[in-house]
Coordinates of C-alpha atoms in Angstrom, one line a residue:
X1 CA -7.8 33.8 -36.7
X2 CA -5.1 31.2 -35.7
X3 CA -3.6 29.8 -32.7
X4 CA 0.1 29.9 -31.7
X5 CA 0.5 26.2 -33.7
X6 CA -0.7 28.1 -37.2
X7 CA -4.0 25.7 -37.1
X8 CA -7.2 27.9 -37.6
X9 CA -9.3 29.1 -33.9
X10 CA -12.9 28.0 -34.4
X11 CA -15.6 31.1 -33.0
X12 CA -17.1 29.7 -29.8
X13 CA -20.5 30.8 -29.6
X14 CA -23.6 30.2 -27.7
X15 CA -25.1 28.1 -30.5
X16 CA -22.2 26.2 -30.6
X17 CA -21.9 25.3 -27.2
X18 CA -25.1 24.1 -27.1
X19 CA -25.2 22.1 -30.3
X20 CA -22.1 20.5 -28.6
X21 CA -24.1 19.7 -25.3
X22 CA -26.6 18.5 -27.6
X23 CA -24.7 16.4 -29.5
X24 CA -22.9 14.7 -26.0
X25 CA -26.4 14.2 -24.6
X26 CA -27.4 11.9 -27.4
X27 CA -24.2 10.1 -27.0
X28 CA -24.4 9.7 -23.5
X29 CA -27.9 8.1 -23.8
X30 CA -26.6 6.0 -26.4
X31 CA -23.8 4.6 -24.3
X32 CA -25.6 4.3 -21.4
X33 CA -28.6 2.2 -23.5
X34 CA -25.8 -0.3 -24.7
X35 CA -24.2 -0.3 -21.1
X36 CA -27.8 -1.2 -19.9
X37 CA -28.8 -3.8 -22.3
X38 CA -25.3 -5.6 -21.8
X39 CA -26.1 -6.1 -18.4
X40 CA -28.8 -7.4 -19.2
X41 CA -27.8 -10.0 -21.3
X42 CA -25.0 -11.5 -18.8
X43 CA -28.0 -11.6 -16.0
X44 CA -29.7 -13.4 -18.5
X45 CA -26.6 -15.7 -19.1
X46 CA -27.0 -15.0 -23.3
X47 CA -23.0 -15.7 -24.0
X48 CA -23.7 -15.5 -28.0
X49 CA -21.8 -13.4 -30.6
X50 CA -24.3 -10.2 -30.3
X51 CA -23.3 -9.6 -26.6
X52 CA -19.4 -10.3 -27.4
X53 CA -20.2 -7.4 -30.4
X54 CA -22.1 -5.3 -27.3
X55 CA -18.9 -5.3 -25.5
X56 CA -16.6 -4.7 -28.8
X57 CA -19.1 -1.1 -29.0
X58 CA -19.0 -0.2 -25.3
X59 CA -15.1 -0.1 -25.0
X60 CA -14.6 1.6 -28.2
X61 CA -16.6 4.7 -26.3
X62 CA -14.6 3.6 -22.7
X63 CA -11.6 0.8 -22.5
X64 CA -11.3 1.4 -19.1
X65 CA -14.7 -0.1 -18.4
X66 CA -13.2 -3.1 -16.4
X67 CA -16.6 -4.7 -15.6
X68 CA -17.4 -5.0 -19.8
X69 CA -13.7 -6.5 -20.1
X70 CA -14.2 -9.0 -17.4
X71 CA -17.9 -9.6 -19.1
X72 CA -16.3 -10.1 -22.4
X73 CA -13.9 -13.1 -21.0
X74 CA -16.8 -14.9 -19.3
X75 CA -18.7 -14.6 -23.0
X76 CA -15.4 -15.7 -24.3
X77 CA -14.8 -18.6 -22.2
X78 CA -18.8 -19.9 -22.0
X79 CA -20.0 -18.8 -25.2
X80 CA -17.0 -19.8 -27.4
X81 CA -14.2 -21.6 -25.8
X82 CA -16.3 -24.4 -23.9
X83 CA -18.3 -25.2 -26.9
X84 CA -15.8 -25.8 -29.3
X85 CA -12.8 -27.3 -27.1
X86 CA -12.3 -30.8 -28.2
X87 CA -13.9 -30.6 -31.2
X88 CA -12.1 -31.5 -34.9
X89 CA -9.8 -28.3 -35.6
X90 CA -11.4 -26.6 -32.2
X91 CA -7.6 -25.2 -31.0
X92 CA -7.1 -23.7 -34.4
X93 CA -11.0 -22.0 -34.2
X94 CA -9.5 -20.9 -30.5
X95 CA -6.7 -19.3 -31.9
X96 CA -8.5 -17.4 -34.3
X97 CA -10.7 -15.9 -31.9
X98 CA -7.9 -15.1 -29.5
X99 CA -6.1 -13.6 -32.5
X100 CA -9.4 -11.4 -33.1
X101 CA -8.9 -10.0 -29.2
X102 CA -5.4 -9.0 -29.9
X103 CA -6.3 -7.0 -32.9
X104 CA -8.8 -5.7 -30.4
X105 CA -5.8 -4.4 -28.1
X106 CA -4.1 -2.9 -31.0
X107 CA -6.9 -0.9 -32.2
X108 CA -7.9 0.4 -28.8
X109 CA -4.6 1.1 -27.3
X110 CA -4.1 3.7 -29.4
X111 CA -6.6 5.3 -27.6
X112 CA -5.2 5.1 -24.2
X113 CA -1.6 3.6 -24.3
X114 CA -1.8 3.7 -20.4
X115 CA -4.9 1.8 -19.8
X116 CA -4.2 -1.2 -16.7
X117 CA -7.8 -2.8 -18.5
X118 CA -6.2 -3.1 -21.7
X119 CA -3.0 -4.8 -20.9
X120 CA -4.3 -6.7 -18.4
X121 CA -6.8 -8.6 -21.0
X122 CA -3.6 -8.5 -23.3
X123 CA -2.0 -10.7 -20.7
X124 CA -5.2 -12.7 -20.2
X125 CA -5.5 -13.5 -23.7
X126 CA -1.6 -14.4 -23.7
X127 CA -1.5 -17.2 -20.7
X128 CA -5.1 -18.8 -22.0
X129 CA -4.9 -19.1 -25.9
X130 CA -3.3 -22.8 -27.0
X131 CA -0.1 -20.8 -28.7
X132 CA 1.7 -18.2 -27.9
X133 CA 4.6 -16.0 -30.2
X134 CA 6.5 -14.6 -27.2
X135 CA 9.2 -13.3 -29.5
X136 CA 6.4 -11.6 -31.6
X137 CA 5.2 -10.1 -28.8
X138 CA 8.6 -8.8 -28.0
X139 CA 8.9 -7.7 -31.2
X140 CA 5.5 -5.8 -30.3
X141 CA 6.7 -3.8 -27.1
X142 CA 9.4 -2.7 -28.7
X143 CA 8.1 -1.4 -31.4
X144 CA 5.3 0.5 -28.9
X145 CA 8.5 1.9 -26.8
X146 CA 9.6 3.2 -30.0
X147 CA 6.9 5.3 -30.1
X148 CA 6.5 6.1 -26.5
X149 CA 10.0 5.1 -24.6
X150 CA 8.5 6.0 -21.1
X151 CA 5.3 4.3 -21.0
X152 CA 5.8 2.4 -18.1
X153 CA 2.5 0.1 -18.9
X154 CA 4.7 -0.7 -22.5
X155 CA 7.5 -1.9 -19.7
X156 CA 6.1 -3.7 -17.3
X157 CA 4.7 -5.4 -19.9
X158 CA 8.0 -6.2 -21.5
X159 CA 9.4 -7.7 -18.3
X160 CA 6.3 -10.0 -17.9
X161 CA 7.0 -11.4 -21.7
X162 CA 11.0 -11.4 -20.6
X163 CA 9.7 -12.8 -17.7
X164 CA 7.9 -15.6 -20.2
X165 CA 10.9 -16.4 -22.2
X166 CA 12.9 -17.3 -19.4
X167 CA 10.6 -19.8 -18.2
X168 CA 10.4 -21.2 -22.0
X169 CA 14.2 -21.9 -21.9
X170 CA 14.4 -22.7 -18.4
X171 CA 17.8 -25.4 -18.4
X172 CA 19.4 -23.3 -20.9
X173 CA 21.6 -20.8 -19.2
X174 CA 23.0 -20.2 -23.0
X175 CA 20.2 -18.7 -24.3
X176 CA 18.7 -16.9 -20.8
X177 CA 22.0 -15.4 -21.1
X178 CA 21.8 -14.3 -24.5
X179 CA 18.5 -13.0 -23.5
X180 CA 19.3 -11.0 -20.3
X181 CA 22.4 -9.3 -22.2
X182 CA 20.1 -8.1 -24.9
X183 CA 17.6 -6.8 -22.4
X184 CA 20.9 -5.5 -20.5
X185 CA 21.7 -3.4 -24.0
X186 CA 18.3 -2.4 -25.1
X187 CA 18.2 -0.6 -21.9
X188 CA 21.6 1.2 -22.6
X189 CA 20.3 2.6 -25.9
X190 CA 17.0 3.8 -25.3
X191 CA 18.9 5.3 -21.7
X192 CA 21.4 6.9 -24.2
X193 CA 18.4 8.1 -26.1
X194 CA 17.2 10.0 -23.5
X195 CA 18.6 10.5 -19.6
X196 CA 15.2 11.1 -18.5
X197 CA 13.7 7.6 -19.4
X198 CA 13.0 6.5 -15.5
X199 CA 11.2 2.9 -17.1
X200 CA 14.7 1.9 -18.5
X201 CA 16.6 2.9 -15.5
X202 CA 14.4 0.7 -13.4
X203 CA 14.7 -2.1 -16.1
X204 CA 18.4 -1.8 -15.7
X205 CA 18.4 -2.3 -12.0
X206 CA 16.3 -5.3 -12.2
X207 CA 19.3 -6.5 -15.0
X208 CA 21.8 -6.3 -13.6
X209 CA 22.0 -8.6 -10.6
X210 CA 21.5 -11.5 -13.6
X211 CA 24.0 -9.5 -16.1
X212 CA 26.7 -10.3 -13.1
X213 CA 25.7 -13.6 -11.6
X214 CA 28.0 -16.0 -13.3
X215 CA 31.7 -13.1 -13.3
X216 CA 34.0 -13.0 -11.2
X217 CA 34.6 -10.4 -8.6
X218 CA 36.8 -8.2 -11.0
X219 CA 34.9 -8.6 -14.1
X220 CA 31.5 -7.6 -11.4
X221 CA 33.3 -4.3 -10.1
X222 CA 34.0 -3.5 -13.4
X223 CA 30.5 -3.6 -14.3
X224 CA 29.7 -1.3 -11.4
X225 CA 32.4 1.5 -12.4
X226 CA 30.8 1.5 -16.0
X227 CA 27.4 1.9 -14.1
X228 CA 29.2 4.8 -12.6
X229 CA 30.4 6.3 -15.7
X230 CA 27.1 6.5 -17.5
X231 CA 25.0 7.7 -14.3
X232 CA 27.9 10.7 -13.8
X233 CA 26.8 11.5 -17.9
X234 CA 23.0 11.7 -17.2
X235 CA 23.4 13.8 -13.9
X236 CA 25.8 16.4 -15.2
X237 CA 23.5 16.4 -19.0
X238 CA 20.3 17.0 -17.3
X239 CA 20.7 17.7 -13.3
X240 CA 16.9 18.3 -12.9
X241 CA 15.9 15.5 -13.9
X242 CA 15.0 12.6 -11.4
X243 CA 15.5 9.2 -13.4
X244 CA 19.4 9.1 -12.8
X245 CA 19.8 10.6 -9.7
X246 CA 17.4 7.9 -8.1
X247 CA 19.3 4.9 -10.1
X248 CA 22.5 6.6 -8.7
X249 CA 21.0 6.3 -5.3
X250 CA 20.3 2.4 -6.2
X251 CA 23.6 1.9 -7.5
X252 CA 25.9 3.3 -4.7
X253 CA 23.2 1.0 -2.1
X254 CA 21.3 2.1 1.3
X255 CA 23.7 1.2 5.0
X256 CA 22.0 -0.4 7.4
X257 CA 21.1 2.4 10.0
X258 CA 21.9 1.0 13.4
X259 CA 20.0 1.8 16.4
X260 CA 22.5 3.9 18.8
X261 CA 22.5 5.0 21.9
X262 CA 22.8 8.9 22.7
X263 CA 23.4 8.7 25.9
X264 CA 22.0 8.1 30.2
X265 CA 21.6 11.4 32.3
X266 CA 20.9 11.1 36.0
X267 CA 18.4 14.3 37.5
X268 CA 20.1 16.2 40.0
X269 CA 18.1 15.5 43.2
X270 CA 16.7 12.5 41.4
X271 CA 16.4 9.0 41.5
X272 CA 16.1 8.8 37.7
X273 CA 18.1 7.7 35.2
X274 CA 17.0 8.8 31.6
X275 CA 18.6 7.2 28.3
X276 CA 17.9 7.8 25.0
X277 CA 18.3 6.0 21.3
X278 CA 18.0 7.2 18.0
X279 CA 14.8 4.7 17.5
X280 CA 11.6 4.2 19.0
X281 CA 12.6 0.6 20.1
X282 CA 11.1 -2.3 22.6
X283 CA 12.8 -3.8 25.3
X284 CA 12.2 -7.3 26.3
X285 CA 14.3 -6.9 29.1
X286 CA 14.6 -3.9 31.9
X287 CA 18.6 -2.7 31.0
X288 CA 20.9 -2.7 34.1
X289 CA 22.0 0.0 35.7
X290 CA 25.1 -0.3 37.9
X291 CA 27.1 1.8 41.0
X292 CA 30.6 2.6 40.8
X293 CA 31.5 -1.0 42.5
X294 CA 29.0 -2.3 39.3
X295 CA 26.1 -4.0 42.1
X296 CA 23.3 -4.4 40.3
X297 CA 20.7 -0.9 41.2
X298 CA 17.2 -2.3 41.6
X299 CA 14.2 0.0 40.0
X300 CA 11.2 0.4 37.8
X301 CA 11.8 1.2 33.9
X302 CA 9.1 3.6 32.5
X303 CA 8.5 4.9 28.8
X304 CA 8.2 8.1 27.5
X305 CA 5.3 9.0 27.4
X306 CA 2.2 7.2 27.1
X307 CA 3.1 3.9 25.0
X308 CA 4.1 1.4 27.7
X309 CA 6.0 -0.7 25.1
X310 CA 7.7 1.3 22.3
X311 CA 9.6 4.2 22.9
X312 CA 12.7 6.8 22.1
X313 CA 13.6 7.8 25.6
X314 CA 13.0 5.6 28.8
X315 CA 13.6 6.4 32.6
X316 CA 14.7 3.7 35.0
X317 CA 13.5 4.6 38.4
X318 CA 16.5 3.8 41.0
X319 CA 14.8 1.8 44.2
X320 CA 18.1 1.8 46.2
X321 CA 20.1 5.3 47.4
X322 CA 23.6 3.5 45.6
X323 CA 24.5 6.3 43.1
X324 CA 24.0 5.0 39.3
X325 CA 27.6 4.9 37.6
X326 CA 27.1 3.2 34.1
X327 CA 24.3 1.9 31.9
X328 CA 24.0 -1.7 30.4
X329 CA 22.0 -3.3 27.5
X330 CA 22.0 -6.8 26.3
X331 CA 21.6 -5.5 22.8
X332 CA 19.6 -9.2 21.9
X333 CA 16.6 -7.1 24.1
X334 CA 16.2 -4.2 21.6
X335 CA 13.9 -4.8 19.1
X336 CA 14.0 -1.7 16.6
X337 CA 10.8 -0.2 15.1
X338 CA 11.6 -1.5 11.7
X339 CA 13.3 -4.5 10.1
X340 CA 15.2 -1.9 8.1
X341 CA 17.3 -1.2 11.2
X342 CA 19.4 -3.1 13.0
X343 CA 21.0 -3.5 16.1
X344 CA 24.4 -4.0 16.9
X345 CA 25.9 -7.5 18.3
X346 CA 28.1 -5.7 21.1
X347 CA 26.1 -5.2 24.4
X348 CA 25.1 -1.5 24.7
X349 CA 26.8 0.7 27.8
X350 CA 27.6 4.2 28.4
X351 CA 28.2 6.4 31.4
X352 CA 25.5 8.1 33.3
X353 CA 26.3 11.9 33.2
X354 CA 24.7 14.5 35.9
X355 CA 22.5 16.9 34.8
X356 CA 20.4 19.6 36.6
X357 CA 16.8 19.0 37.5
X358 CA 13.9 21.1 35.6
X359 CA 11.4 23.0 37.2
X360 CA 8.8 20.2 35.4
X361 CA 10.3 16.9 37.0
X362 CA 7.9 16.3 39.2
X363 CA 5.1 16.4 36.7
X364 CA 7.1 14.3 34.3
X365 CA 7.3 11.9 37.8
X366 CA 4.3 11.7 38.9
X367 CA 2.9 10.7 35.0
X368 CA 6.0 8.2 34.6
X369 CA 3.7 6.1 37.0
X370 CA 1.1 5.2 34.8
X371 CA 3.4 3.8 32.3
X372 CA 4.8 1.6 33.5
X373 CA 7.0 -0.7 31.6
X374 CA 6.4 -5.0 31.9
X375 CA 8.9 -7.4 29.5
X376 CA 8.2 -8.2 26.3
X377 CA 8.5 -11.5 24.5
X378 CA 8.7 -10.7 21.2
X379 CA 11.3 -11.1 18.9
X380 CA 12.4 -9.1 15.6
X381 CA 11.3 -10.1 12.4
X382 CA 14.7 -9.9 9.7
X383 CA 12.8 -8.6 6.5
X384 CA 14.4 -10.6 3.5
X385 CA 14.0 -8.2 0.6
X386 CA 15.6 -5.6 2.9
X387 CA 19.2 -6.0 1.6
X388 CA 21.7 -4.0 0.5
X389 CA 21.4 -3.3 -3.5
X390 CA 25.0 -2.8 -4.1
X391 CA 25.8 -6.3 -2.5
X392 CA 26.1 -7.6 -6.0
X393 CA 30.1 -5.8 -6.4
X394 CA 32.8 -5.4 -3.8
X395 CA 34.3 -2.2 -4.3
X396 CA 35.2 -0.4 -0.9
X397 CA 31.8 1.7 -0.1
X398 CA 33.1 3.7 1.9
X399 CA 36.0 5.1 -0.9
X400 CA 33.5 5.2 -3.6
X401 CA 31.0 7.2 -1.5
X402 CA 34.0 10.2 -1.0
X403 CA 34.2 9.8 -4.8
X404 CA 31.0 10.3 -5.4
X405 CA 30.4 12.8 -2.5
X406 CA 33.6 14.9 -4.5
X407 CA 31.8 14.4 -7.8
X408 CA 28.6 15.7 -6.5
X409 CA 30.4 18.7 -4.7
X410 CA 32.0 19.6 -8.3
X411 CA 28.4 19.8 -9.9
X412 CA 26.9 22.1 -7.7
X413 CA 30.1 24.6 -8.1
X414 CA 28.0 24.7 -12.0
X415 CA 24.6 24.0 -10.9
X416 CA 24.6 25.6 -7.4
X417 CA 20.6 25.7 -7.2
X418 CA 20.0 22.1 -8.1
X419 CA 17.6 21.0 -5.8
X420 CA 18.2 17.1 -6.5
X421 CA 22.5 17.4 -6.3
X422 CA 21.3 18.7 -3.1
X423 CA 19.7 16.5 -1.9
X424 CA 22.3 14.1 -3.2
X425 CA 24.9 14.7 -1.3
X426 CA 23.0 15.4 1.9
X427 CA 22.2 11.6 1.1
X428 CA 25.6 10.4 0.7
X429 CA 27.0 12.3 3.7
X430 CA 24.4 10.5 5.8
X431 CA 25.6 7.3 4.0
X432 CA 29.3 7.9 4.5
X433 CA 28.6 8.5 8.3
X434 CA 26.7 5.5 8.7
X435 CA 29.4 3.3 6.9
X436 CA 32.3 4.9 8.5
X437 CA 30.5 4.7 13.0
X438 CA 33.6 4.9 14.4
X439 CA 34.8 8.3 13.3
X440 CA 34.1 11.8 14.4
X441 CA 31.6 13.2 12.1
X442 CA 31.0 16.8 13.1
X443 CA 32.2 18.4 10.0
X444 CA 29.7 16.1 7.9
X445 CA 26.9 17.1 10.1
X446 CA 27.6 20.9 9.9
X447 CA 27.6 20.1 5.6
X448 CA 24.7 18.4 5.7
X449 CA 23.0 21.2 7.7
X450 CA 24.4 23.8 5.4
X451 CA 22.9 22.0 2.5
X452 CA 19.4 21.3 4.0
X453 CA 19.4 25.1 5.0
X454 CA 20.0 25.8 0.9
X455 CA 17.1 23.4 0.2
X456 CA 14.7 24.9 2.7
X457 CA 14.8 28.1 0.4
X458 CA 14.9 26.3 -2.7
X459 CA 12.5 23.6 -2.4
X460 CA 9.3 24.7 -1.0
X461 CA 7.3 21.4 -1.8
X462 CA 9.2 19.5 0.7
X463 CA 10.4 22.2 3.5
X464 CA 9.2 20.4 6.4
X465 CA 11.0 17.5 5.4
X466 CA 14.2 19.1 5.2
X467 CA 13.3 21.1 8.7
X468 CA 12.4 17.9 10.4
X469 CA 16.4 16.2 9.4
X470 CA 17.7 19.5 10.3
X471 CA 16.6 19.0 13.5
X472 CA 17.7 15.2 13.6
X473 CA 21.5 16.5 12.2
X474 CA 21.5 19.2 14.7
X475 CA 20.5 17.0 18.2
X476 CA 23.1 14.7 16.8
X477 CA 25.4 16.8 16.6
X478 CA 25.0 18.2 19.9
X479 CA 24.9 14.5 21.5
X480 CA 28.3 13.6 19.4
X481 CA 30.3 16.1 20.2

């Protein structure tokens, strides 16, 4: 009997299940005999060559046994290192020894080509032995991508010796240059090799800020288009696949997402005035609300509901009969709830519309008063690595996000049912309305809530997701109209 890959089916049995169990059990107790008497021997502080070779056995049955790897370094550094530092032709012995550990690596790597343990000691060995080949170990990764091009343990690891090099010709823009550009490349073939490679799209975005430092604008925008080009090939060769449609979300950059106000509603038979953002902000100081002449109304300012400093929708409590008119906000007094958003340098004001009073009000009222609302003197912290990605090229984003938005639209008229295209352009209509404020955007909205209604049905993993920005769309839509 054979198995679908022609290789023969061995019988399972009963007497072959249990010679197997058999057969683990006697390994197990072996293991955990060596694992004991290892311990044993760094307790006892015996740093000599039979506990190194205790260590060599134990993580040739386990390399992820991080505990025996950090073991073997101390043996390593006390039992070795210390005791022949110094010495006549000591750096050469110190080599050698290091050299034995990266043998070490190569051996057991090909158990587990993923293991953090492995590459970590890799590194280790690396930064502490008296000479390193950097371009031999470039030569190394490279080789190991060959074999597996998404192992993202194999890239990391690259960057880190990249990383190395750099330092190494630090002074010599020449030769970083020569070596960014042949990163820069090796990224474009093993990307040509296969769209799906997510480790050398990742590589590429970490590239190309460096690739572009020293051009000029034109020669920088150029660049980008190219970038354009090949991320249009990978989404229309494989458009379930996740590595290019995330670069092309890098590459066309994130808006900053400004904290707006919807709107202030005055209750029919009411002294309060409710306004409303699109952020659960602070205020550090009470907004003013002004009559028709614009005096100055006196009240209380109250969050709703229970968190007395961070809120969506607030409700200033008029103290005088004057009727409220208009709403203002020093915008310097919003702090948003992330550094991510931002606020915008105009003052804040709208006017405050009549509305009828619900049946509820004077249960919301009557809990308004035990939140009551006291200035706050914090200030908002601007994140630094919260930038825009596409900062590094100056083509018009507003232009190139209808281009893509039209590119997009033409790959679901082939793929209609391609949950990430979806998702796609419900991500660059939300872009082009926050790059383009001062426009009317109800058409967008009603796209972007046909498209989350398609991905509802297609994409059941992540249905409340696209629920909970259906709801957001529609409420805006309502409020903008």
């Amino acid at each position: 009997m054979s198995d679908m890959h022609g290789r023969k089916r061995e019988k399972t049995t009963e007497e072959i299940i249990k010679a197997r169990k058999e057969r683990e059990v006697v390994k197990i107790k072996e293991y955990n005999g060596l694992v004991k008497k290892c311990h044993q021997k760094i307790d006892n502080k015996e740093y000599t060559e039979e506990t190194l070779t205790l260590t060599s056995l134990i993580l040739q049955w386990n390399p992820d046994f991080y505990t025996i790897w950090n073991y073997r370094r101390i043996i390593l550094i006390e039992g070795v290192i210390n005791k022949i530092k110094g010495t006549k032709g000591g750096d050469e012995e110190i080599q050698r020894f290091y050299g034995k550990e990266l043998m070490l690596f190569m051996q057991l790597i090909k158990k587990n080509p993923k293991s953090y343990w492995l590459w970590n000691h890799r590194i280790w060995c690396l930064q502490t032995m008296p000479k390193t080949d950097w371009d031999g170990e470039l030569v190394l990764v490279e080789k190991m991508l060959s074999l597996d091009a998404r192992n993202f343990h194999g890239w990391d690891y690259r960057r880190y010796v990249i990383g190395k090099m750099k330092e190494l010709n630090k002074g010599n823009e020449d030769e970083i240059k020569k070596l960014i550009d042949k990163e820069y490349h090796f990224t474009t073939l093993k990307i040509n090799q296969s769209f799906s490679n997510y480790s050398a799209w990742h590589q590429r975005s970490k590239l190309l800020p460096d690739i572009v430092m020293n051009m000029t604008e034109a020669e920088k925008n150029k660049v980008a288009l190219n970038e354009f080009e090949l991320v249009r090939a990978a989404i229309y060769t494989d458009p379930e696949d996740q590595s290019a449609w995330l670069y092309y979300w890098w590459l066309l950059g994130k808006a900053p997402e400004h904290v707006l106000l919807y709107g202030a509603y005055k209750l029919e038979e009411s002294t309060d005035v409710v306004f409303a953002f699109n952020d659960n902000i602070k205020l550090t100081q009470s907004p003013q609300i002004l009559d028709k002449n614009d005096k100055l109304i006196k009240g209380d300012l109250h969050p709703l509901w229970d968190n007395q400093e961070i809120a969506s929708v607030w409700v200033y409590s008029c103290k005088d009969k004057d009727i409220p008119a208009q709403l203002k906000i020093d915008s310097l007094t919003i702090l948003p709830s992330s550094s991510a958003k931002t606020v915008p340098k105009t003052p804040m004001q709208c006017d405050i519309k009549l509305i009828k009073r619900d049946t509820d009000i004077n249960r919301v009222q009557s809990q308004l008063q035990q939140y009551h609302w006291e200035p706050l003197s914090a200030k908002m912290y601007t994140d630094p690595t919260l930038k825009d990605q596409s900062s590094w090229y100056t083509l018009d984003k507003v232009k190139l996000l209808e281009e893509e938005i039209t590119t997009v639209r033409d790959l679901l008229d082939l793929e209609p049912e391609s949950a990430w295209a979806l998702q796609t352009l419900v991500h660059f209509l939300h872009q082009l309305k926050l790059r383009s404020l001062n426009k009317k955007h109800d058409n967008l909205y009603k796209e972007m809530l046909t498209l989350l209604d398609q991905l509802i049905v297609l994409d059941s993993d992540r249905v409340q997701r696209y629920k909970d920005l259906s709801k957001l769309n529609t409420y805006a839509l309502e409020i903008f109209k």
